[in-house]
Amino acid sequence: MLSSSILPRRVWLLIGYAVSAAALFSAPLYLNDFRLNLLAKCLAFAIVALGLDLLWGYTGILSLGHGVFFGLGAYAMAMHLKLVSSGSRIPDFMDWMGLTKLPWFWELFKSFAFAALMGIAIPAGLALLLGFFTFRNRIRGVYFTILTQALVIITVTLFVGQQAYTGGTNGLTGYTKMFGYSLKSDTAKTMVYLATVVALILAFLLCRYLVKSRFGKVLRAIRDGENRTRFLGYDPSSYQMAAFAVSAGLAGVAGMLFVLHVGIISPTMMAIVPSIEMVLLVAIGGRGTLVGAVIGAVIMTQAKSELSASYPDFWLFFLGALFIVVTVFLPGGIVGLIRQLRQTIIRRRSTNEIKLNSVVPEGNGVV
Amino acid sequence: MEIWVSQFFNGLSVSSILLLIALGLAITFGLMKVINMSHGEFIMIGAYGAYMTQQIFKSTLPKSLFDAYFPVAILVSFVIAFAIGYLLEVTLIRFLYGRPLDSLLATWGVGLMLQQLARSIFGAPNVAVSSPSWLDGGLTVFSGVVLPYKRLFIIALVALCLFAMYLYIYRSNAGRRMRAVMQNREMAACLGISTRRVDSFTFAIGSGIAGIAGCALTLIGPIGPSIGTYYIVDAFMVVVLGGVGKLVGTVAGALGIGVFNTLFEWWTDASLGKVLVFLCIVAFLQWKPMGMFAVRTRSLD
């Protein structure tokens, strides 16, 4: 029925991807500083959304704890930046809290490679651990979701409480340098932006590869019927753990990039509200489609920036209403809506064709 | 010894509030498989209900009657939260049955809007409710251990609510219908129970109890638009730990979390205490994944 379009769907998709990639890479040429920074933030959130979509849209596990993984990645990078920026002295907040020596685990973050590695490994490891203790015992669905929420609460309390090591409520901020370059310079900003684009494309390709592979098929099987998958001889828990860990690792990457763009990380950014907003990104775009996650993240982050700046009160009403409208009326999100429209068009077109085709032969037959 | 008694007492009073909050959650979750994230906002509604009652007493009635406001406030909180809960069930929740994760997101949205509404009406800063003078002071058990009347009153109030819920669930016809729907919705409907009416009424009762919990919280500290969010996750943990669908599970879960939380926070510090409680819960779920008192079922999913 799609024969009316000249090219097959795959080619159209490829063209679409290529155009978007080109538009993203050339953004520094046509966006001002503020817009570029905002776009960079959107793209960082798109990486989280991709990971969450892998977990929620494809595996059917809703995590409300991705703020934690995001935050852990962000803290790993922030620790490195803080150390680089404070030079030979210990970071200022430790000084205020009465520490005289750098704690041993901070010492390790002097190396960028270690920090970047930990930004992925710590979230993924934590997810693996939590997944091991929940999925193996078939704690799932709502129970799992509530446990992830508790994880958020305790992580935030821990980070606020251990002020000498984490900077407390204020978080970590005041970084100036990276690899010896100033972070405030235009070149640095452009480079960081481009790094985000590359990370997003890599994350997208990784998720796409996973989703298209056998692994992805098993994930969808688990989503649609965990017990049946188990009866077929698969061990759902190991697949769930893997999906959870990959998803957390991607959130960690996003957190690292976020710190580079925003220049601050504090416990409020990994609390319950941001964690649930991350889920909303996926819900808005359309769960179960990778493009949907990216679209949702970009649109929502932009909208949040515009609306919350100009109408701070109105924004929460809007956000709340969005949660309700999307879950009740638009379970497929934006992508689902587009698909529905396309189906309607195709159906309408095909019924027209049937009418045309059927009228003529019948007329002939009678005569 | 003294410190043990007072720590245990503190744990008990934390547990009792958790219990009141978790009660409504456990019922709505068990009955309708709905995760009501806006439950915390019903606590807030109850708390502001008490605040409004107090303001009205202050402005219209003679000073001598002021101390009588609190019993009225409890009633007002219950009624307001009940009414809003009923409204919410009829307008939104009924479209979300059987989709727990979706219901979680939608009710979270409701919660956000209610919080913003409270912020617009009462202002963002916390407001204080002055507790009645007959709750000042405390009961001296033996030297060094004083149990504040406020906390004793809260425990008594919770016990009363619990008893009323027990009577309602296990001794009344409405409760029997409710349990029937919880155990097998289709079969109950076949036998002529209006599951729709049971659903909305139960949801409203759960919300009303949250309102009472909010009213009780005004005795402990100032109240603000986000008061509910402090308790909601702990209350969910109570439901997970205790198991769904049985009153005794909720009681045990609330006692466990409340007492252990207080004790751990006393031994270590507030942040590490929370971590320890969480680890204990996860460890416990290794042993009993469905919580302490799960309703036995042979269904697969």
XYZ file of C-alpha atoms in Angstrom:
668
model
C 0.000 0.000 0.000
C 3.010 2.228 0.395
C 3.847 1.811 -3.239
C 2.765 5.387 -3.828
C 6.018 6.625 -2.344
C 8.892 6.460 -4.779
C 11.527 5.093 -2.411
C 11.259 2.228 0.087
C 10.752 3.128 3.728
C 14.284 2.161 4.730
C 15.789 4.685 2.370
C 13.533 7.430 3.673
C 14.592 6.562 7.206
C 18.270 6.636 6.288
C 17.819 10.027 4.633
C 16.038 11.272 7.726
C 18.852 10.087 10.007
C 21.511 11.594 7.772
C 19.744 14.967 7.613
C 19.248 15.082 11.400
C 22.864 14.122 12.019
C 24.045 16.807 9.617
C 21.779 19.373 11.260
C 23.115 18.439 14.705
C 26.758 18.554 13.666
C 26.411 21.931 11.989
C 24.405 23.477 14.856
C 27.356 25.516 16.216
C 27.330 27.405 12.913
C 23.792 28.719 13.186
C 22.885 28.704 16.904
C 23.931 31.298 19.446
C 25.666 30.338 22.685
C 22.524 30.031 24.774
C 20.670 27.939 22.192
C 23.651 25.696 21.622
C 23.983 25.048 25.328
C 20.281 24.268 25.580
C 20.465 21.910 22.635
C 23.464 20.199 24.202
C 21.455 19.652 27.385
C 18.564 18.243 25.343
C 20.905 15.814 23.635
C 22.377 14.712 26.965
C 18.857 13.975 28.190
C 18.162 12.173 24.937
C 20.901 9.703 25.882
C 19.173 8.991 29.215
C 15.884 8.653 27.381
C 17.395 6.102 25.002
C 18.567 4.009 27.927
C 15.251 4.298 29.715
C 13.412 3.353 26.562
C 15.524 0.238 26.244
C 14.493 -0.667 29.771
C 10.884 0.496 29.874
C 9.756 0.475 26.267
C 11.449 -2.751 25.254
C 11.789 -4.751 28.468
C 8.745 -3.441 30.300
C 10.632 -2.470 33.463
C 9.912 1.005 34.766
C 12.787 2.507 36.717
C 12.181 5.704 38.611
C 15.780 5.691 39.743
C 17.558 6.877 36.662
C 18.219 10.213 38.312
C 20.653 8.329 40.554
C 22.576 6.781 37.686
C 22.609 10.103 35.892
C 23.828 11.775 39.067
C 26.541 9.189 39.729
C 27.941 9.721 36.249
C 27.734 13.454 36.739
C 29.500 13.292 40.108
C 32.296 11.159 38.670
C 33.003 13.787 36.028
C 32.473 16.649 38.464
C 35.002 15.184 40.900
C 37.600 15.096 38.158
C 36.846 18.664 37.057
C 36.876 19.891 40.632
C 40.287 18.345 41.250
C 41.708 19.756 38.037
C 40.314 23.198 38.809
C 41.553 23.381 42.384
C 45.066 22.438 41.317
C 47.313 21.250 44.098
C 44.997 22.342 46.924
C 42.083 20.266 48.171
C 38.622 21.317 46.919
C 37.220 24.330 48.764
C 34.199 22.622 50.362
C 36.435 19.993 51.982
C 38.443 22.799 53.451
C 35.283 24.281 54.966
C 34.237 20.927 56.326
C 37.571 20.552 58.090
C 39.229 17.905 55.944
C 42.959 18.412 55.529
C 43.814 15.555 53.241
C 42.158 14.448 50.025
C 40.200 11.213 50.654
C 41.748 8.241 48.883
C 38.846 7.687 46.527
C 39.027 11.296 45.382
C 42.716 10.796 44.632
C 41.849 8.304 41.882
C 39.648 10.794 40.061
C 42.663 12.931 39.164
C 42.948 10.869 36.011
C 40.395 11.748 33.351
C 40.343 8.230 31.951
C 39.531 6.805 35.370
C 36.786 9.361 35.971
C 35.208 8.736 32.575
C 35.373 4.989 33.118
C 33.837 5.279 36.577
C 31.095 7.530 35.208
C 29.856 4.507 33.301
C 31.045 1.669 35.527
C 29.602 2.907 38.833
C 26.024 3.401 37.575
C 26.116 0.183 35.579
C 27.587 -1.705 38.519
C 25.016 -0.383 40.945
C 22.237 -1.293 38.528
C 23.679 -4.756 38.114
C 23.808 -5.215 41.870
C 20.266 -3.985 42.467
C 19.058 -6.002 39.490
C 20.761 -9.107 40.835
C 18.917 -8.839 44.122
C 15.541 -8.012 42.607
C 15.112 -9.736 39.257
C 16.580 -13.022 40.435
C 13.811 -13.259 43.003
C 11.222 -12.197 40.477
C 10.590 -8.900 42.182
C 9.221 -6.984 39.271
C 6.656 -4.562 37.968
C 5.450 -2.139 40.542
C 7.567 -3.618 43.330
C 10.727 -3.000 41.372
C 9.625 0.533 40.545
C 9.073 1.324 44.202
C 12.495 -0.087 45.095
C 14.174 2.144 42.510
C 12.356 5.074 44.029
C 13.687 4.168 47.440
C 17.151 3.989 45.887
C 16.719 7.620 44.852
C 15.739 8.662 48.352
C 18.647 6.967 50.042
C 21.206 8.154 47.513
C 20.049 11.728 47.884
C 20.095 11.517 51.689
C 23.533 9.946 51.554
C 24.938 12.638 49.272
C 23.417 15.417 51.346
C 24.548 13.808 54.583
C 28.165 13.060 53.680
C 28.898 16.704 53.116
C 32.649 16.488 53.548
C 32.978 14.071 50.647
C 30.215 15.167 48.290
C 29.709 18.877 48.857
C 26.334 18.312 50.491
C 23.276 20.177 49.233
C 25.373 22.594 47.226
C 26.864 19.815 45.175
C 30.015 20.278 43.163
C 30.543 23.394 41.139
C 33.136 25.986 40.229
C 35.100 24.090 37.613
C 37.211 26.171 35.302
C 39.541 23.885 33.426
C 39.663 20.649 31.534
C 42.789 19.189 29.917
C 44.335 22.567 30.695
C 41.838 24.494 28.566
C 39.347 26.939 29.993
C 35.830 25.513 30.000
C 34.344 28.955 29.394
C 35.932 29.455 25.989
C 33.869 29.125 22.824
C 36.099 26.425 21.384
C 35.694 24.326 24.517
C 31.927 24.743 24.399
C 31.763 23.734 20.759
C 33.990 20.729 21.371
C 31.851 19.601 24.298
C 28.751 20.016 22.186
C 30.216 17.954 19.366
C 31.273 15.285 21.848
C 27.643 15.129 22.996
C 26.398 14.688 19.443
C 28.893 11.887 18.873
C 27.898 10.248 22.175
C 24.227 10.461 21.281
C 24.783 8.916 17.858
C 26.878 6.130 19.366
C 24.247 5.520 22.036
C 21.538 5.438 19.398
C 23.489 2.964 17.273
C 24.185 0.786 20.317
C 20.531 0.726 21.327
C 19.455 0.099 17.754
C 21.896 -2.772 17.467
C 20.679 -4.253 20.759
C 17.031 -3.859 19.855
C 17.435 -5.431 16.420
C 19.502 -8.327 17.722
C 18.357 -11.573 19.284
C 18.923 -9.959 22.660
C 16.339 -7.325 21.801
C 13.854 -9.970 20.746
C 14.211 -11.693 24.099
C 13.738 -8.351 25.849
C 10.451 -7.821 24.021
C 9.429 -11.374 24.819
C 10.036 -10.657 28.503
C 7.979 -7.491 28.258
C 5.068 -9.296 26.664
C 5.132 -12.419 28.797
C 7.863 -13.003 31.298
C 6.651 -16.398 32.383
C 6.258 -17.668 28.849
C 9.802 -16.577 28.110
C 10.946 -18.499 31.142
C 9.062 -21.583 29.963
C 10.863 -21.332 26.633
C 14.114 -21.871 28.483
C 15.392 -18.330 28.767
C 16.479 -16.854 32.057
C 14.674 -13.505 32.096
C 16.566 -12.191 35.098
C 19.957 -12.110 33.349
C 18.437 -10.285 30.388
C 16.690 -7.831 32.691
C 19.915 -7.240 34.599
C 21.805 -6.609 31.368
C 19.175 -4.187 30.078
C 19.121 -2.380 33.421
C 22.919 -2.098 33.496
C 23.193 -0.814 29.912
C 20.443 1.657 30.610
C 22.149 2.871 33.791
C 25.480 3.144 31.989
C 23.914 5.352 29.330
C 22.407 7.512 32.061
C 25.916 7.817 33.511
C 27.294 8.989 30.161
C 24.518 11.553 29.953
C 25.314 12.745 33.465
C 28.980 13.252 32.597
C 28.056 15.333 29.565
C 25.448 17.253 31.554
C 28.075 18.410 34.038
C 30.240 19.682 31.213
C 27.346 21.735 29.838
C 25.813 23.020 33.017
C 28.814 23.291 35.270
C 27.104 22.056 38.428
C 25.753 18.865 39.908
C 23.856 18.716 43.171
C 21.654 16.132 44.899
C 18.467 17.915 43.767
C 19.305 16.921 40.204
C 19.104 13.244 41.042
C 16.055 13.428 43.287
C 12.659 11.940 42.555
C 11.304 14.774 40.436
C 14.072 14.713 37.791
C 13.956 10.911 37.776
C 10.264 10.908 36.958
C 10.683 13.671 34.420
C 13.158 11.435 32.609
C 10.463 8.802 32.339
C 8.098 11.404 30.976
C 10.576 12.159 28.179
C 10.176 8.590 26.982
C 6.416 8.562 27.507
C 5.936 11.757 25.514
C 8.099 10.648 22.615
C 6.705 7.151 22.521
C 7.967 4.181 24.452
C 9.203 1.258 22.469
C 10.669 3.377 19.699
C 14.198 4.709 19.956
C 13.492 7.727 17.770
C 10.557 8.521 20.040
C 12.832 8.694 23.070
C 15.119 11.185 21.341
C 12.235 13.278 20.009
C 10.548 13.336 23.407
C 13.758 14.380 25.148
C 14.490 17.202 22.740
C 10.947 18.580 22.677
C 10.360 18.312 26.421
C 13.681 19.785 27.478
C 13.159 22.731 25.139
C 9.592 23.216 26.327
C 10.658 23.036 29.948
C 13.345 25.630 29.438
C 10.946 28.029 27.694
C 7.930 27.535 29.907
C 9.559 27.261 33.299
C 11.555 30.418 32.646
C 8.591 32.534 31.614
C 5.814 30.992 33.743
C 7.317 29.202 36.759
C 3.911 28.471 38.336
C 2.180 27.553 35.146
C 4.906 25.075 34.284
C 4.052 22.603 37.043
C 0.386 22.631 36.077
C 1.427 22.020 32.510
C 3.789 19.210 33.471
C 1.137 17.557 35.636
C -1.464 17.797 32.917
C 1.007 16.357 30.452
C 1.512 13.275 32.643
C -2.232 12.728 32.750
C -2.957 13.391 29.082
C -0.114 11.232 27.818
C -0.920 8.228 29.991
C -4.655 8.333 29.461
C -4.973 9.452 25.853
C -1.581 8.940 24.232
C 0.003 5.722 25.487
C 2.085 5.581 22.308
C 3.418 9.117 22.653
C 4.205 11.351 19.708
C 5.544 8.541 17.570
C 2.454 6.483 18.346
C 0.283 9.387 17.276
C 2.166 9.744 13.988
C 1.847 6.014 13.361
C -1.871 6.143 14.039
C -2.314 9.001 11.596
C -0.328 7.165 8.952
C -2.403 4.042 9.436
C -5.594 6.038 9.087
C -4.347 7.607 5.874
C -3.255 4.264 4.475
C -6.566 2.674 5.400
C -8.512 5.484 3.848
C -6.440 5.296 0.697
C -6.805 1.539 0.481
C -10.569 1.631 0.960
C -10.723 4.125 -1.891
C -8.674 1.797 -4.063
C -10.901 -1.143 -3.199
C -13.949 0.858 -4.140
C -12.437 1.805 -7.473
C -11.228 -1.705 -8.184
C -14.433 -3.385 -7.151
C -16.837 -1.138 -8.998
C -15.340 -1.690 -12.432
C -15.182 -5.526 -12.618
C -18.648 -5.914 -11.150
C -20.023 -3.649 -13.818
C -18.310 -5.787 -16.430
C -19.491 -9.010 -14.874
C -23.127 -8.030 -14.939
C -22.988 -7.115 -18.569
C 17.534 1.795 79.501
C 15.853 5.213 79.413
C 17.262 5.974 76.024
C 16.080 2.624 74.707
C 12.552 3.261 75.862
C 12.377 6.722 74.368
C 13.961 5.588 71.092
C 11.502 2.757 70.866
C 8.677 5.154 71.607
C 9.863 7.520 68.874
C 10.015 4.597 66.487
C 6.500 3.654 67.457
C 5.144 7.108 66.767
C 6.912 7.281 63.382
C 5.470 3.854 62.609
C 1.977 4.924 63.521
C 1.988 7.802 61.042
C 3.515 5.620 58.350
C 0.810 3.093 59.059
C -1.945 5.616 58.577
C -0.454 6.703 55.260
C 0.274 3.198 54.026
C -3.204 1.958 54.911
C -4.841 3.835 52.057
C -2.071 2.857 49.654
C -2.301 -0.808 50.541
C -6.043 -0.879 50.007
C -6.041 0.932 46.675
C -3.105 -1.093 45.442
C -4.572 -4.387 46.571
C -8.045 -3.641 45.325
C -7.494 -1.824 42.071
C -3.819 -2.410 41.239
C -3.448 1.341 41.103
C -0.293 3.034 42.360
C -1.485 6.310 43.717
C 1.472 8.665 43.717
C -0.788 11.573 44.609
C -1.481 9.920 47.957
C 1.087 12.191 49.531
C -0.908 15.184 48.351
C -3.923 13.897 50.257
C -1.772 14.119 53.357
C -1.133 17.703 52.381
C -4.846 18.298 51.831
C -5.555 16.959 55.311
C -2.840 19.121 56.817
C -4.173 22.259 55.147
C -7.674 21.209 56.193
C -6.488 21.322 59.800
C -4.819 24.674 59.147
C -8.000 26.160 57.712
C -10.096 24.859 60.592
C -7.699 26.480 62.986
C -7.872 29.797 61.130
C -11.661 29.726 61.142
C -11.762 28.956 64.867
C -9.329 31.767 65.488
C -11.247 34.362 63.532
C -14.887 33.540 64.298
C -15.161 31.760 67.643
C -14.324 32.976 71.163
C -10.849 32.175 72.441
C -12.084 29.749 75.056
C -13.332 27.397 72.354
C -10.042 27.348 70.457
C -8.720 24.206 72.103
C -11.679 22.276 70.772
C -10.636 22.853 67.189
C -8.510 19.747 66.846
C -11.238 17.072 66.935
C -13.158 19.181 64.420
C -10.031 19.470 62.294
C -9.658 15.691 62.163
C -13.182 15.391 60.855
C -12.747 18.239 58.378
C -9.494 16.766 57.058
C -11.108 13.398 56.565
C -14.143 14.811 54.780
C -12.183 17.079 52.432
C -9.665 14.385 51.511
C -12.500 11.870 51.100
C -14.398 14.178 48.752
C -11.376 15.027 46.614
C -10.380 11.366 46.514
C -13.847 10.403 45.331
C -13.708 13.081 42.663
C -10.294 11.907 41.497
C -11.431 8.304 41.254
C -14.487 9.191 39.225
C -12.695 11.520 36.849
C -9.327 9.851 36.330
C -8.424 6.692 38.210
C -11.223 4.609 36.729
C -9.602 4.906 33.316
C -6.376 3.417 34.595
C -7.452 0.119 36.121
C -5.148 -2.749 35.350
C -2.303 -0.471 34.261
C -0.306 0.040 37.459
C 2.671 1.764 35.883
C 0.513 4.134 33.877
C -1.528 4.943 36.938
C 1.707 5.791 38.712
C 2.640 8.378 36.079
C -0.823 9.904 35.809
C -1.327 10.244 39.554
C 2.147 11.737 39.827
C 0.864 14.403 37.451
C -2.176 14.900 39.669
C 0.145 15.267 42.635
C 2.198 17.937 40.872
C -0.928 19.915 40.063
C -2.297 19.639 43.599
C 1.030 20.798 45.012
C 1.097 23.773 42.715
C -2.506 24.529 43.610
C -1.644 24.529 47.298
C 1.312 26.769 46.571
C -0.937 29.202 44.719
C -3.577 29.255 47.474
C -1.539 29.104 50.676
C 1.830 30.315 49.432
C 5.081 28.392 49.105
C 6.456 28.872 52.659
C 5.486 26.469 55.415
C 2.673 27.458 57.741
C 2.516 26.474 61.386
C -0.510 25.010 63.113
C -0.538 25.670 66.842
C -1.551 22.509 68.598
C -4.223 22.644 71.315
C -2.958 23.384 74.812
C -4.248 20.107 76.265
C -1.604 18.299 74.225
C 1.312 20.237 75.716
C 3.625 18.479 78.064
C 4.193 14.791 78.460
C 3.709 11.718 80.535
C 6.607 10.862 82.836
C 6.917 7.085 82.922
C 9.973 6.995 85.150
C 12.739 9.473 85.690
C 14.365 10.513 82.437
C 11.662 9.176 80.145
C 8.956 11.618 79.107
C 6.464 10.590 76.495
C 5.017 13.707 74.857
C 1.226 13.843 74.887
C 1.204 14.807 71.221
C 2.877 11.593 70.189
C 0.717 9.564 72.542
C -2.330 11.233 71.033
C -1.159 10.359 67.528
C -0.625 6.733 68.510
C -4.089 6.619 70.038
C -5.611 8.246 66.975
C -3.914 5.729 64.705
C -5.065 2.860 66.874
C -8.597 4.177 66.652
C -8.416 4.490 62.854
C -6.950 1.024 62.610
C -9.733 -0.397 64.731
C -12.328 1.389 62.623
C -10.721 0.034 59.456
C -10.684 -3.446 60.942
C -14.390 -3.198 61.701
C -15.055 -1.837 58.243
C -13.026 -4.410 56.330
C -13.736 -7.539 58.349
C -17.043 -6.912 60.075
C -19.223 -4.866 57.745
C -21.062 -5.772 54.568
C -19.287 -3.052 52.631
C -15.962 -4.500 53.772
C -16.995 -7.982 52.770
C -17.799 -6.697 49.302
C -14.463 -4.969 49.208
C -12.553 -8.124 50.112
C -14.541 -10.076 47.546
C -13.582 -7.644 44.805
C -9.973 -7.759 45.947
C -9.823 -11.523 45.735
C -11.660 -12.046 42.486
C -13.097 -9.096 40.700
C -14.969 -10.970 37.964
C -16.541 -13.434 40.329
C -17.622 -10.684 42.675
C -19.192 -8.815 39.784
C -21.025 -11.988 38.754
C -22.524 -12.226 42.221
C -24.038 -8.796 41.893
C -21.507 -6.581 43.597
C -21.152 -3.208 41.960
C -17.382 -3.224 41.619
C -17.482 0.328 40.341
C -19.062 1.595 43.514
C -16.713 -0.464 45.694
C -13.737 0.959 43.824
C -14.654 4.590 44.143
C -15.740 4.275 47.756
C -12.576 2.442 48.769
C -10.357 4.914 46.999
C -12.145 7.746 48.771
C -11.725 6.072 52.159
C -8.022 5.557 51.518
C -7.684 9.229 50.635
C -9.669 10.233 53.698
C -7.336 8.290 55.979
C -4.383 10.004 54.348
C -6.161 13.243 55.224
C -6.287 12.198 58.880
C -2.586 11.406 58.709
C -1.989 14.912 57.405
C -3.995 16.341 60.262
C -1.901 14.342 62.728
C 1.300 15.631 61.120
C 0.357 19.191 61.995
C 1.036 18.267 65.631
C 4.642 17.398 64.825
C 5.828 20.274 62.707
C 5.000 23.016 60.217
C 3.239 22.074 57.003
C 3.969 22.993 53.415
C 2.903 22.127 49.885
C 5.434 19.312 49.586
C 4.823 17.695 52.978
C 3.440 14.561 51.326
C 6.538 13.792 49.310
C 8.571 13.198 52.476
C 6.413 10.282 53.465
C 5.178 8.774 50.236
C 8.180 6.603 49.371
C 8.484 5.275 52.912
C 4.797 4.470 52.839
C 5.249 2.544 49.610
C 8.078 0.623 51.200
C 5.694 -0.323 53.994
C 3.302 -1.748 51.420
C 6.069 -3.645 49.639
C 7.487 -5.013 52.881
C 4.186 -5.895 54.475
C 2.604 -7.453 51.438
C -0.565 -6.391 49.736
C -4.104 -7.049 50.743
C -3.919 -7.747 54.441
C -4.274 -5.267 57.256
C -1.816 -7.153 59.455
C 0.851 -6.909 56.741
C 0.588 -3.149 56.627
C 0.793 -2.949 60.407
C 3.851 -5.191 60.521
C 5.534 -3.339 57.664
C 4.945 0.043 59.265
C 6.208 -1.140 62.649
C 9.291 -2.691 61.103
C 10.284 0.301 59.009
C 9.414 2.907 61.638
C 11.250 1.251 64.506
C 14.300 0.175 62.499
C 14.545 3.576 60.879
C 14.635 5.300 64.253
C 17.082 2.817 65.720
C 19.486 2.884 62.778
C 19.415 6.654 62.660
C 20.248 6.722 66.330
C 23.123 4.272 65.982
C 24.678 5.814 62.888
C 23.367 9.046 61.389
C 20.339 10.027 59.373
C 21.850 9.343 55.966
C 23.444 5.995 56.794
C 20.342 4.925 58.708
C 18.234 5.224 55.578
C 20.748 3.157 53.614
C 20.703 0.424 56.256
C 16.893 0.293 56.279
C 16.861 0.003 52.509
C 19.439 -2.779 52.556
C 17.409 -4.626 55.173
C 14.280 -4.369 53.070
C 16.037 -5.651 49.953
C 17.556 -8.458 52.002
C 14.177 -9.360 53.428
C 12.611 -9.442 49.984
C 15.225 -12.026 48.981
C 13.601 -14.299 51.472
C 9.972 -13.328 50.888
C 9.599 -11.557 47.548
C 5.914 -10.863 48.027
C 6.272 -9.245 51.420
C 5.493 -10.577 54.877
C 1.834 -11.354 54.459
C 0.934 -11.998 50.864
C -2.482 -13.237 49.887
C -1.904 -16.727 48.562
C -2.827 -17.129 44.962
C -2.280 -19.751 42.332
C -2.500 -17.411 39.401
C 0.676 -17.124 37.374
C 0.828 -13.409 36.848
